[in-house]
PDB file of C-alpha atoms in Angstrom:
ATOM      1  CA  UNK R   1      27.062  20.805  -4.027  1.00 51.00           C
ATOM      2  CA  UNK R   2      29.489  18.000  -3.549  1.00 58.00           C
ATOM      3  CA  UNK R   3      27.964  15.172  -1.608  1.00 68.00           C
ATOM      4  CA  UNK R   4      30.052  13.219   0.837  1.00 84.00           C
ATOM      5  CA  UNK R   5      30.743   9.491   0.528  1.00 89.00           C
ATOM      6  CA  UNK R   6      28.408   8.960   3.489  1.00 89.00           C
ATOM      7  CA  UNK R   7      25.559  10.681   1.650  1.00 89.00           C
ATOM      8  CA  UNK R   8      26.240   8.629  -1.467  1.00 91.00           C
ATOM      9  CA  UNK R   9      26.258   5.423   0.583  1.00 93.00           C
ATOM     10  CA  UNK R  10      23.004   6.437   2.315  1.00 92.00           C
ATOM     11  CA  UNK R  11      21.375   7.240  -1.032  1.00 92.00           C
ATOM     12  CA  UNK R  12      22.574   3.954  -2.537  1.00 94.00           C
ATOM     13  CA  UNK R  13      21.204   1.984   0.422  1.00 95.00           C
ATOM     14  CA  UNK R  14      17.884   3.859   0.408  1.00 94.00           C
ATOM     15  CA  UNK R  15      17.341   3.351  -3.339  1.00 94.00           C
ATOM     16  CA  UNK R  16      18.327  -0.314  -2.983  1.00 95.00           C
ATOM     17  CA  UNK R  17      15.882  -0.827  -0.113  1.00 94.00           C
ATOM     18  CA  UNK R  18      12.984   0.868  -1.917  1.00 93.00           C
ATOM     19  CA  UNK R  19      13.767  -1.094  -5.106  1.00 93.00           C
ATOM     20  CA  UNK R  20      13.705  -4.352  -3.110  1.00 94.00           C
ATOM     21  CA  UNK R  21      10.238  -3.494  -1.797  1.00 91.00           C
ATOM     22  CA  UNK R  22       8.779  -2.971  -5.296  1.00 90.00           C
ATOM     23  CA  UNK R  23       8.265  -6.655  -6.311  1.00 92.00           C
ATOM     24  CA  UNK R  24       6.509  -7.524  -3.053  1.00 92.00           C
ATOM     25  CA  UNK R  25       4.448  -4.344  -3.266  1.00 93.00           C
ATOM     26  CA  UNK R  26       3.376  -5.283  -6.802  1.00 93.00           C
ATOM     27  CA  UNK R  27       2.303  -8.743  -5.664  1.00 95.00           C
ATOM     28  CA  UNK R  28       0.297  -7.326  -2.747  1.00 95.00           C
ATOM     29  CA  UNK R  29      -1.381  -4.850  -5.118  1.00 95.00           C
ATOM     30  CA  UNK R  30      -2.355  -7.676  -7.490  1.00 97.00           C
ATOM     31  CA  UNK R  31      -3.737  -9.732  -4.596  1.00 96.00           C
ATOM     32  CA  UNK R  32      -5.752  -6.741  -3.388  1.00 96.00           C
ATOM     33  CA  UNK R  33      -7.097  -6.055  -6.883  1.00 97.00           C
ATOM     34  CA  UNK R  34      -8.091  -9.690  -7.483  1.00 97.00           C
ATOM     35  CA  UNK R  35      -9.813 -10.072  -4.098  1.00 97.00           C
ATOM     36  CA  UNK R  36     -11.558  -6.688  -4.512  1.00 97.00           C
ATOM     37  CA  UNK R  37     -12.866  -7.629  -7.969  1.00 98.00           C
ATOM     38  CA  UNK R  38     -14.043 -11.016  -6.643  1.00 97.00           C
ATOM     39  CA  UNK R  39     -15.793  -9.305  -3.734  1.00 97.00           C
ATOM     40  CA  UNK R  40     -17.441  -6.753  -6.030  1.00 97.00           C
ATOM     41  CA  UNK R  41     -18.576  -9.463  -8.456  1.00 97.00           C
ATOM     42  CA  UNK R  42     -19.899 -11.593  -5.623  1.00 96.00           C
ATOM     43  CA  UNK R  43     -21.655  -8.590  -4.085  1.00 96.00           C
ATOM     44  CA  UNK R  44     -23.345  -7.808  -7.410  1.00 96.00           C
ATOM     45  CA  UNK R  45     -24.580 -11.384  -7.752  1.00 95.00           C
ATOM     46  CA  UNK R  46     -25.718 -11.350  -4.119  1.00 94.00           C
ATOM     47  CA  UNK R  47     -27.631  -8.088  -4.546  1.00 92.00           C
ATOM     48  CA  UNK R  48     -29.414  -8.991  -7.797  1.00 94.00           C
ATOM     49  CA  UNK R  49     -30.529 -12.390  -6.488  1.00 93.00           C
ATOM     50  CA  UNK R  50     -34.295 -12.139  -5.813  1.00 92.00           C
ATOM     51  CA  UNK R  51     -33.961 -14.722  -3.012  1.00 91.00           C
ATOM     52  CA  UNK R  52     -31.726 -12.339  -1.013  1.00 88.00           C
ATOM     53  CA  UNK R  53     -34.719 -10.177  -0.036  1.00 88.00           C
ATOM     54  CA  UNK R  54     -36.858 -13.171   0.948  1.00 92.00           C
ATOM     55  CA  UNK R  55     -34.475 -15.001   3.286  1.00 93.00           C
ATOM     56  CA  UNK R  56     -32.522 -13.973   6.367  1.00 93.00           C
ATOM     57  CA  UNK R  57     -29.157 -12.256   6.089  1.00 91.00           C
ATOM     58  CA  UNK R  58     -27.145 -15.314   7.137  1.00 93.00           C
ATOM     59  CA  UNK R  59     -29.123 -17.597   4.843  1.00 94.00           C
ATOM     60  CA  UNK R  60     -28.452 -15.264   1.927  1.00 93.00           C
ATOM     61  CA  UNK R  61     -24.722 -15.313   2.759  1.00 92.00           C
ATOM     62  CA  UNK R  62     -24.859 -19.114   2.941  1.00 95.00           C
ATOM     63  CA  UNK R  63     -26.503 -19.165  -0.510  1.00 94.00           C
ATOM     64  CA  UNK R  64     -23.641 -17.069  -1.949  1.00 95.00           C
ATOM     65  CA  UNK R  65     -20.400 -18.703  -0.765  1.00 96.00           C
ATOM     66  CA  UNK R  66     -18.247 -16.934  -3.413  1.00 96.00           C
ATOM     67  CA  UNK R  67     -19.223 -13.524  -2.043  1.00 96.00           C
ATOM     68  CA  UNK R  68     -18.973 -14.658   1.578  1.00 96.00           C
ATOM     69  CA  UNK R  69     -15.488 -16.154   1.180  1.00 97.00           C
ATOM     70  CA  UNK R  70     -14.132 -13.259  -0.878  1.00 97.00           C
ATOM     71  CA  UNK R  71     -15.561 -10.721   1.574  1.00 97.00           C
ATOM     72  CA  UNK R  72     -14.039 -12.541   4.566  1.00 97.00           C
ATOM     73  CA  UNK R  73     -10.723 -12.758   2.673  1.00 97.00           C
ATOM     74  CA  UNK R  74     -10.781  -9.024   1.937  1.00 97.00           C
ATOM     75  CA  UNK R  75     -11.517  -8.171   5.570  1.00 97.00           C
ATOM     76  CA  UNK R  76      -8.753 -10.550   6.679  1.00 97.00           C
ATOM     77  CA  UNK R  77      -6.270  -8.919   4.306  1.00 96.00           C
ATOM     78  CA  UNK R  78      -7.038  -5.500   5.753  1.00 96.00           C
ATOM     79  CA  UNK R  79      -6.631  -6.805   9.303  1.00 97.00           C
ATOM     80  CA  UNK R  80      -3.286  -8.314   8.194  1.00 95.00           C
ATOM     81  CA  UNK R  81      -2.161  -4.857   7.016  1.00 94.00           C
ATOM     82  CA  UNK R  82      -2.385  -5.121   3.236  1.00 94.00           C
ATOM     83  CA  UNK R  83      -3.287  -1.424   3.077  1.00 91.00           C
ATOM     84  CA  UNK R  84       0.195  -0.651   4.459  1.00 92.00           C
ATOM     85  CA  UNK R  85       1.993  -3.189   2.293  1.00 92.00           C
ATOM     86  CA  UNK R  86       0.664  -1.819  -0.987  1.00 93.00           C
ATOM     87  CA  UNK R  87       2.089   1.626  -0.181  1.00 92.00           C
ATOM     88  CA  UNK R  88       5.208   0.583   1.763  1.00 92.00           C
ATOM     89  CA  UNK R  89       7.757   2.285  -0.541  1.00 92.00           C
ATOM     90  CA  UNK R  90       5.934   5.618  -0.362  1.00 91.00           C
ATOM     91  CA  UNK R  91       5.665   5.315   3.441  1.00 93.00           C
ATOM     92  CA  UNK R  92       9.451   4.772   3.658  1.00 93.00           C
ATOM     93  CA  UNK R  93      10.099   7.728   1.330  1.00 93.00           C
ATOM     94  CA  UNK R  94       7.740  10.002   3.293  1.00 94.00           C
ATOM     95  CA  UNK R  95       9.392   9.109   6.599  1.00 95.00           C
ATOM     96  CA  UNK R  96      12.825   9.730   5.092  1.00 94.00           C
ATOM     97  CA  UNK R  97      11.658  13.122   3.794  1.00 94.00           C
ATOM     98  CA  UNK R  98      10.546  14.023   7.318  1.00 95.00           C
ATOM     99  CA  UNK R  99      13.968  13.185   8.764  1.00 94.00           C
ATOM    100  CA  UNK R 100      15.932  14.655   5.853  1.00 93.00           C
ATOM    101  CA  UNK R 101      14.076  17.977   6.122  1.00 92.00           C
ATOM    102  CA  UNK R 102      16.068  18.645   9.320  1.00 90.00           C
ATOM    103  CA  UNK R 103      19.234  18.562   7.177  1.00 89.00           C
ATOM    104  CA  UNK R 104      17.822  20.696   4.343  1.00 89.00           C
ATOM    105  CA  UNK R 105      17.456  17.662   2.079  1.00 91.00           C
ATOM    106  CA  UNK R 106      14.685  15.533   0.662  1.00 93.00           C
ATOM    107  CA  UNK R 107      14.308  12.442  -1.520  1.00 93.00           C
ATOM    108  CA  UNK R 108      12.106  11.330  -4.365  1.00 93.00           C
ATOM    109  CA  UNK R 109       9.913   8.210  -4.404  1.00 91.00           C
ATOM    110  CA  UNK R 110      12.823   6.035  -5.599  1.00 91.00           C
ATOM    111  CA  UNK R 111      15.114   7.150  -2.757  1.00 90.00           C
ATOM    112  CA  UNK R 112      17.344   9.556  -4.692  1.00 93.00           C
ATOM    113  CA  UNK R 113      18.500  12.370  -2.448  1.00 92.00           C
ATOM    114  CA  UNK R 114      17.600  15.957  -3.253  1.00 90.00           C
ATOM    115  CA  UNK R 115      19.998  18.521  -1.793  1.00 87.00           C
ATOM    116  CA  UNK R 116      18.278  21.845  -1.200  1.00 84.00           C
ATOM    117  CA  UNK R 117      20.134  25.156  -1.291  1.00 81.00           C
ATOM    118  CA  UNK R 118      21.488  26.268   2.039  1.00 75.00           C
ATOM    119  CA  UNK R 119      19.570  29.104   3.630  1.00 70.00           C
ATOM    120  CA  UNK R 120      21.525  32.334   3.725  1.00 69.00           C
ATOM    121  CA  UNK R 121      22.175  33.575   7.232  1.00 65.00           C
ATOM    122  CA  UNK R 122      22.621  37.313   7.557  1.00 64.00           C
TER     123      UNK R 122
END
């Protein structure tokens, strides 16, 4: 198939937009990984502490500020929508695939258009 200049411009813009999202997505993924590892490490230290079983829940959290702060940070990140930001390019590509399916097209995860064969009408 020959693609029109409009299709080429759309593909160029889509690939450019998805490529621009990649650096921010990488940073959000690193933030999520670091905070998750801190929370897991803090949780491990909190759980193996023999004092945790002897004192109240809030006192045990007060005794483990690293876990408490990292846990609150992780919850805050999820409320801020980090789970959407780490997968933003794939969300954009999936939404484009949904719209492009109406025109017998699709796109890959980088935004490159995929022209499907036209259905034969008899």
